[in-house]
Amino acid sequence: MAIYNLGSINADLFYQVPHLPQPGETLAALSMSKGLGGKGANMSVAASRGAALVSHIGAVGTDGVWARQRLLEYGVDTRHITVLDQVPTGQALINVDRDGENAIVLLPGANDRISENLIGQALSESARGDTLLIQNETNNQAYAAKMGHELAMYVAYAAAPFSAEAVQEVLPFLDFLILNEVEAQQLEDEVGIAPADLSVTDIIITLGAKGCRWINTQKGTDQRFDAFTVDVVDTTGAGDTFTGYVLACLDRGMPMEQAIGLAMKAGALMVMREGTADVIPDLKDVRAAEF
């Protein structure tokens, strides 16, 4: 099986700051670093490090060829990442405070220029039962979700950055939905339907330090999973790591309960590290972790 990920690719610019800046405040950064990021790239790397075969569908500018090469080095199939002229690669300006909390400003760049033709070419290679993963950092999400559904793929959506309108556009085609508890409440307020009553088979609601919930609407089950207690360095990319690992485990035939358990270990290791895609833990480290 394989995972096809229609996902963003960003240059992540990290600024370590004494505290997150307030309106009108100018802060001196303690340090700065640059790395590979974007929710899409993070999830592709996480799924690849979780031992899945991953093909990334996306776009970069000529200034982002290094990001495509980095994904290739991490085991991701990059044949469906196009390089666009006169369009910048996506960027994320990430402020991280002493407690590991972050505030992020995004420039979509090439992530908003992914063509229907590119998506169609990539998904034409898929097999029935392969996974299609989408997040809300690219264009043509609904187009891809509908195509994936018609091809009998397992269509998964990570509803971040959250937009109720974006979720509603893909909702009819989804088999898997992951969002945090604030977003789950916002979606319920918008559509008037509780998560357990949605027409999506598997729904995961992340609860931060409290763990997560898994709702299976076909079985009518709602299970809670506690988080591991660790020393937090940086929360950036932890949710992406969790999502990528869950889907990698499911793609390899692992039951959902085990997939969540392994993914929570990966997320716990991730918050103990500073960075995004470049520091996502591999499966060997995750299996060896003892919390």
Tab-separated table of C-alpha atoms in Angstrom:
chain	number	residue	atom	x	y	z
A	1	MET	CA	0.000	0.000	0.000
A	2	ALA	CA	1.042	3.643	-0.281
A	3	ILE	CA	0.200	7.138	0.939
A	4	TYR	CA	-0.304	10.006	-1.529
A	5	ASN	CA	-0.040	13.347	0.230
A	6	LEU	CA	-1.357	16.541	-1.348
A	7	GLY	CA	0.584	18.808	0.958
A	8	SER	CA	2.326	22.085	1.591
A	9	ILE	CA	6.100	22.512	1.478
A	10	ASN	CA	7.597	25.432	3.403
A	11	ALA	CA	10.902	26.888	4.399
A	12	ASP	CA	10.520	27.116	8.183
A	13	LEU	CA	12.284	30.106	9.742
A	14	PHE	CA	12.546	29.612	13.512
A	15	TYR	CA	13.073	32.478	15.939
A	16	GLN	CA	13.680	31.622	19.581
A	17	VAL	CA	12.159	34.459	21.644
A	18	PRO	CA	11.877	35.228	25.380
A	19	HIS	CA	8.085	35.246	25.006
A	20	LEU	CA	5.605	35.410	22.146
A	21	PRO	CA	5.365	39.022	20.922
A	22	GLN	CA	2.392	41.168	21.850
A	23	PRO	CA	0.727	43.652	19.455
A	24	GLY	CA	3.084	46.559	18.821
A	25	GLU	CA	6.002	44.874	20.597
A	26	THR	CA	9.474	44.464	19.077
A	27	LEU	CA	11.526	41.556	20.416
A	28	ALA	CA	15.168	40.596	19.998
A	29	ALA	CA	15.356	36.919	18.977
A	30	LEU	CA	17.690	34.702	20.976
A	31	SER	CA	18.562	32.613	17.890
A	32	MET	CA	17.397	31.785	14.359
A	33	SER	CA	17.445	28.637	12.228
A	34	LYS	CA	15.995	27.427	8.920
A	35	GLY	CA	14.566	24.017	8.078
A	36	LEU	CA	12.108	22.022	6.004
A	37	GLY	CA	8.481	22.387	7.034
A	38	GLY	CA	4.873	22.857	6.025
A	39	LYS	CA	2.174	20.557	7.365
A	40	GLY	CA	2.297	18.536	4.181
A	41	ALA	CA	6.061	18.033	4.192
A	42	ASN	CA	6.025	17.260	7.918
A	43	MET	CA	3.359	14.585	7.459
A	44	SER	CA	5.134	13.065	4.465
A	45	VAL	CA	8.378	12.774	6.432
A	46	ALA	CA	6.551	11.377	9.472
A	47	ALA	CA	4.704	8.773	7.404
A	48	SER	CA	7.938	7.819	5.620
A	49	ARG	CA	9.769	7.479	8.927
A	50	GLY	CA	6.824	5.399	10.106
A	51	ALA	CA	7.767	2.916	7.333
A	52	ALA	CA	5.105	3.844	4.761
A	53	LEU	CA	5.678	4.356	1.045
A	54	VAL	CA	4.892	8.055	0.565
A	55	SER	CA	4.412	10.061	-2.612
A	56	HIS	CA	4.182	13.824	-2.116
A	57	ILE	CA	2.045	15.984	-4.431
A	58	GLY	CA	3.013	19.649	-4.219
A	59	ALA	CA	4.874	22.646	-5.570
A	60	VAL	CA	7.895	24.805	-4.762
A	61	GLY	CA	9.490	27.839	-6.377
A	62	THR	CA	12.952	27.768	-7.887
A	63	ASP	CA	14.166	28.892	-4.455
A	64	GLY	CA	12.818	25.654	-2.959
A	65	VAL	CA	14.536	22.934	-4.959
A	66	TRP	CA	16.531	22.170	-1.800
A	67	ALA	CA	13.246	21.281	-0.018
A	68	ARG	CA	12.314	18.753	-2.707
A	69	GLN	CA	15.775	17.230	-2.426
A	70	ARG	CA	15.484	17.062	1.363
A	71	LEU	CA	12.183	15.169	1.089
A	72	LEU	CA	13.840	12.714	-1.293
A	73	GLU	CA	16.632	12.181	1.224
A	74	TYR	CA	13.983	11.314	3.836
A	75	GLY	CA	12.575	8.571	1.615
A	76	VAL	CA	9.647	10.455	0.073
A	77	ASP	CA	8.780	10.017	-3.614
A	78	THR	CA	9.140	13.546	-5.045
A	79	ARG	CA	8.242	12.907	-8.706
A	80	HIS	CA	4.974	14.827	-8.267
A	81	ILE	CA	6.505	17.965	-6.749
A	82	THR	CA	6.616	20.606	-9.481
A	83	VAL	CA	9.006	23.565	-9.566
A	84	LEU	CA	7.326	26.857	-10.545
A	85	ASP	CA	9.001	29.940	-11.998
A	86	GLN	CA	8.283	33.407	-10.558
A	87	VAL	CA	6.480	31.988	-7.492
A	88	PRO	CA	8.192	31.783	-4.088
A	89	THR	CA	8.297	28.600	-2.080
A	90	GLY	CA	5.944	28.692	0.911
A	91	GLN	CA	7.392	30.118	4.120
A	92	ALA	CA	6.567	29.901	7.807
A	93	LEU	CA	7.904	32.442	10.307
A	94	ILE	CA	7.816	30.609	13.627
A	95	ASN	CA	8.336	32.307	16.992
A	96	VAL	CA	9.025	29.813	19.796
A	97	ASP	CA	9.092	30.888	23.457
A	98	ARG	CA	10.968	29.394	26.422
A	99	ASP	CA	8.029	27.048	27.197
A	100	GLY	CA	7.928	25.627	23.684
A	101	GLU	CA	4.749	27.441	22.649
A	102	ASN	CA	4.724	28.955	19.181
A	103	ALA	CA	3.105	31.615	17.000
A	104	ILE	CA	3.323	31.174	13.220
A	105	VAL	CA	2.879	33.418	10.172
A	106	LEU	CA	2.449	31.613	6.823
A	107	LEU	CA	3.176	32.679	3.257
A	108	PRO	CA	1.409	30.118	0.993
A	109	GLY	CA	3.547	30.810	-2.092
A	110	ALA	CA	3.697	27.833	-4.475
A	111	ASN	CA	1.421	25.785	-2.209
A	112	ASP	CA	-1.555	27.641	-3.706
A	113	ARG	CA	-0.509	26.850	-7.310
A	114	ILE	CA	-0.874	23.054	-7.455
A	115	SER	CA	-2.656	22.114	-10.672
A	116	GLU	CA	-5.499	19.650	-11.144
A	117	ASN	CA	-3.396	18.012	-13.842
A	118	LEU	CA	-0.552	17.324	-11.396
A	119	ILE	CA	-2.994	15.808	-8.889
A	120	GLY	CA	-4.607	13.665	-11.551
A	121	GLN	CA	-1.262	12.367	-12.824
A	122	ALA	CA	-0.185	11.397	-9.311
A	123	LEU	CA	-3.426	9.700	-8.269
A	124	SER	CA	-3.642	7.786	-11.552
A	125	GLU	CA	-0.775	5.697	-10.140
A	126	SER	CA	-2.673	4.795	-6.959
A	127	ALA	CA	-4.264	1.448	-6.160
A	128	ARG	CA	-7.569	0.724	-4.483
A	129	GLY	CA	-7.133	1.084	-0.712
A	130	ASP	CA	-4.142	3.420	-0.891
A	131	THR	CA	-4.349	6.500	1.341
A	132	LEU	CA	-4.867	10.057	0.152
A	133	LEU	CA	-3.875	12.641	2.768
A	134	ILE	CA	-4.848	16.320	2.515
A	135	GLN	CA	-4.412	19.360	4.787
A	136	ASN	CA	-5.732	22.927	4.547
A	137	GLU	CA	-2.483	24.485	3.256
A	138	THR	CA	-2.917	23.900	-0.482
A	139	ASN	CA	-5.445	24.642	-3.201
A	140	ASN	CA	-7.600	21.997	-4.966
A	141	GLN	CA	-8.381	20.070	-1.782
A	142	ALA	CA	-11.965	19.197	-2.739
A	143	TYR	CA	-10.903	18.217	-6.259
A	144	ALA	CA	-8.345	15.779	-4.865
A	145	ALA	CA	-10.695	14.396	-2.186
A	146	LYS	CA	-13.419	13.675	-4.749
A	147	MET	CA	-10.940	11.978	-7.071
A	148	GLY	CA	-9.511	9.912	-4.223
A	149	HIS	CA	-13.004	8.840	-3.179
A	150	GLU	CA	-13.871	7.834	-6.753
A	151	LEU	CA	-10.653	5.796	-6.930
A	152	ALA	CA	-11.635	3.928	-3.728
A	153	MET	CA	-8.732	5.390	-1.756
A	154	TYR	CA	-8.811	5.880	2.028
A	155	VAL	CA	-9.268	9.656	2.076
A	156	ALA	CA	-7.832	11.400	5.159
A	157	TYR	CA	-8.073	15.079	6.057
A	158	ALA	CA	-6.085	16.981	8.672
A	159	ALA	CA	-8.250	20.027	9.332
A	160	ALA	CA	-5.484	22.543	9.966
A	161	PRO	CA	-5.137	25.442	9.658
A	162	PHE	CA	-8.823	25.181	10.482
A	163	SER	CA	-11.567	26.444	8.208
A	164	ALA	CA	-15.107	25.124	8.620
A	165	GLU	CA	-15.793	25.944	4.979
A	166	ALA	CA	-12.773	23.919	3.806
A	167	VAL	CA	-13.809	20.931	5.938
A	168	GLN	CA	-17.378	21.022	4.624
A	169	GLU	CA	-16.136	20.966	1.024
A	170	VAL	CA	-14.257	17.683	1.528
A	171	LEU	CA	-16.510	16.103	4.184
A	172	PRO	CA	-18.619	14.006	1.759
A	173	PHE	CA	-15.498	12.217	0.513
A	174	LEU	CA	-13.690	11.503	3.803
A	175	ASP	CA	-12.933	8.222	5.572
A	176	PHE	CA	-10.678	9.823	8.226
A	177	LEU	CA	-10.759	13.254	9.866
A	178	ILE	CA	-8.339	14.609	12.460
A	179	LEU	CA	-8.742	17.929	14.280
A	180	ASN	CA	-8.227	19.370	17.764
A	181	GLU	CA	-10.976	19.852	20.344
A	182	VAL	CA	-11.421	23.577	19.631
A	183	GLU	CA	-11.744	22.871	15.926
A	184	ALA	CA	-14.160	20.008	16.602
A	185	GLN	CA	-16.413	22.382	18.532
A	186	GLN	CA	-16.145	25.022	15.804
A	187	LEU	CA	-17.118	22.459	13.179
A	188	GLU	CA	-20.075	21.277	15.265
A	189	ASP	CA	-21.223	24.879	15.727
A	190	GLU	CA	-20.948	25.493	11.988
A	191	VAL	CA	-22.649	22.349	10.645
A	192	GLY	CA	-24.888	21.583	13.616
A	193	ILE	CA	-23.697	17.977	13.818
A	194	ALA	CA	-21.648	16.403	16.623
A	195	PRO	CA	-18.447	14.609	15.521
A	196	ALA	CA	-19.916	11.204	16.367
A	197	ASP	CA	-22.790	11.874	13.958
A	198	LEU	CA	-20.662	12.836	10.950
A	199	SER	CA	-20.564	10.538	7.909
A	200	VAL	CA	-16.825	9.907	8.408
A	201	THR	CA	-15.776	6.469	9.619
A	202	ASP	CA	-12.726	7.419	11.707
A	203	ILE	CA	-12.442	10.716	13.586
A	204	ILE	CA	-9.550	11.614	15.886
A	205	ILE	CA	-9.844	14.650	18.145
A	206	THR	CA	-6.498	15.665	19.604
A	207	LEU	CA	-6.529	17.039	23.150
A	208	GLY	CA	-2.991	18.366	23.554
A	209	ALA	CA	-1.435	17.290	26.843
A	210	LYS	CA	-4.613	15.315	27.619
A	211	GLY	CA	-4.116	12.901	24.719
A	212	CYS	CA	-6.775	12.232	22.105
A	213	ARG	CA	-10.171	10.655	21.340
A	214	TRP	CA	-10.899	8.197	18.547
A	215	ILE	CA	-14.468	7.987	17.320
A	216	ASN	CA	-15.508	5.193	14.962
A	217	THR	CA	-18.948	6.084	13.637
A	218	GLN	CA	-19.594	2.646	12.110
A	219	LYS	CA	-19.047	0.838	15.414
A	220	GLY	CA	-20.440	3.674	17.528
A	221	THR	CA	-17.312	3.695	19.726
A	222	ASP	CA	-15.554	6.631	21.393
A	223	GLN	CA	-12.198	5.811	23.002
A	224	ARG	CA	-9.855	8.040	24.991
A	225	PHE	CA	-6.049	7.765	24.906
A	226	ASP	CA	-3.873	9.476	27.514
A	227	ALA	CA	-0.784	11.421	26.473
A	228	PHE	CA	2.750	10.697	27.667
A	229	THR	CA	4.292	13.134	30.139
A	230	VAL	CA	7.554	14.580	28.788
A	231	ASP	CA	9.642	17.740	29.006
A	232	VAL	CA	8.457	20.051	26.216
A	233	VAL	CA	11.056	21.900	24.144
A	234	ASP	CA	9.039	22.830	21.037
A	235	THR	CA	5.469	21.833	20.081
A	236	THR	CA	5.902	22.778	16.397
A	237	GLY	CA	5.185	19.818	14.115
A	238	ALA	CA	4.075	17.452	16.889
A	239	GLY	CA	0.526	17.187	15.553
A	240	ASP	CA	1.830	16.618	12.029
A	241	THR	CA	4.110	13.875	13.325
A	242	PHE	CA	1.190	12.218	15.113
A	243	THR	CA	-0.983	12.331	11.988
A	244	GLY	CA	1.719	10.990	9.687
A	245	TYR	CA	2.487	8.113	12.036
A	246	VAL	CA	-1.175	7.160	12.533
A	247	LEU	CA	-1.736	6.937	8.791
A	248	ALA	CA	1.549	5.097	8.185
A	249	CYS	CA	0.572	2.487	10.769
A	250	LEU	CA	-2.928	2.111	9.318
A	251	ASP	CA	-1.476	1.808	5.819
A	252	ARG	CA	0.648	-1.094	7.080
A	253	GLY	CA	-2.459	-2.835	8.447
A	254	MET	CA	-2.074	-1.976	12.127
A	255	PRO	CA	-5.310	-1.685	14.202
A	256	MET	CA	-6.284	1.888	15.050
A	257	GLU	CA	-5.622	1.488	18.790
A	258	GLN	CA	-2.036	0.386	18.161
A	259	ALA	CA	-1.548	3.033	15.473
A	260	ILE	CA	-2.600	5.761	17.911
A	261	GLY	CA	-0.353	4.392	20.649
A	262	LEU	CA	2.711	4.396	18.409
A	263	ALA	CA	1.838	7.816	16.976
A	264	MET	CA	1.500	9.279	20.470
A	265	LYS	CA	5.003	8.051	21.262
A	266	ALA	CA	6.273	9.720	18.092
A	267	GLY	CA	4.520	12.971	19.011
A	268	ALA	CA	5.954	12.846	22.530
A	269	LEU	CA	9.478	12.441	21.164
A	270	MET	CA	8.851	15.277	18.734
A	271	VAL	CA	7.987	17.877	21.405
A	272	MET	CA	11.296	17.078	23.106
A	273	ARG	CA	13.143	18.292	19.986
A	274	GLU	CA	13.604	21.697	18.383
A	275	GLY	CA	12.598	21.893	14.716
A	276	THR	CA	10.079	20.406	12.287
A	277	ALA	CA	10.520	17.891	9.440
A	278	ASP	CA	14.265	17.567	9.950
A	279	VAL	CA	13.901	16.218	13.510
A	280	ILE	CA	10.861	13.933	13.195
A	281	PRO	CA	11.784	10.671	14.946
A	282	ASP	CA	12.191	7.462	12.954
A	283	LEU	CA	10.384	4.226	13.743
A	284	LYS	CA	13.394	2.670	15.485
A	285	ASP	CA	13.556	5.557	17.991
A	286	VAL	CA	9.805	5.496	18.531
A	287	ARG	CA	9.707	1.769	19.224
A	288	ALA	CA	12.661	2.088	21.625
A	289	ALA	CA	11.152	5.024	23.572
A	290	GLU	CA	10.195	4.284	27.162
A	291	PHE	CA	7.846	6.738	28.840
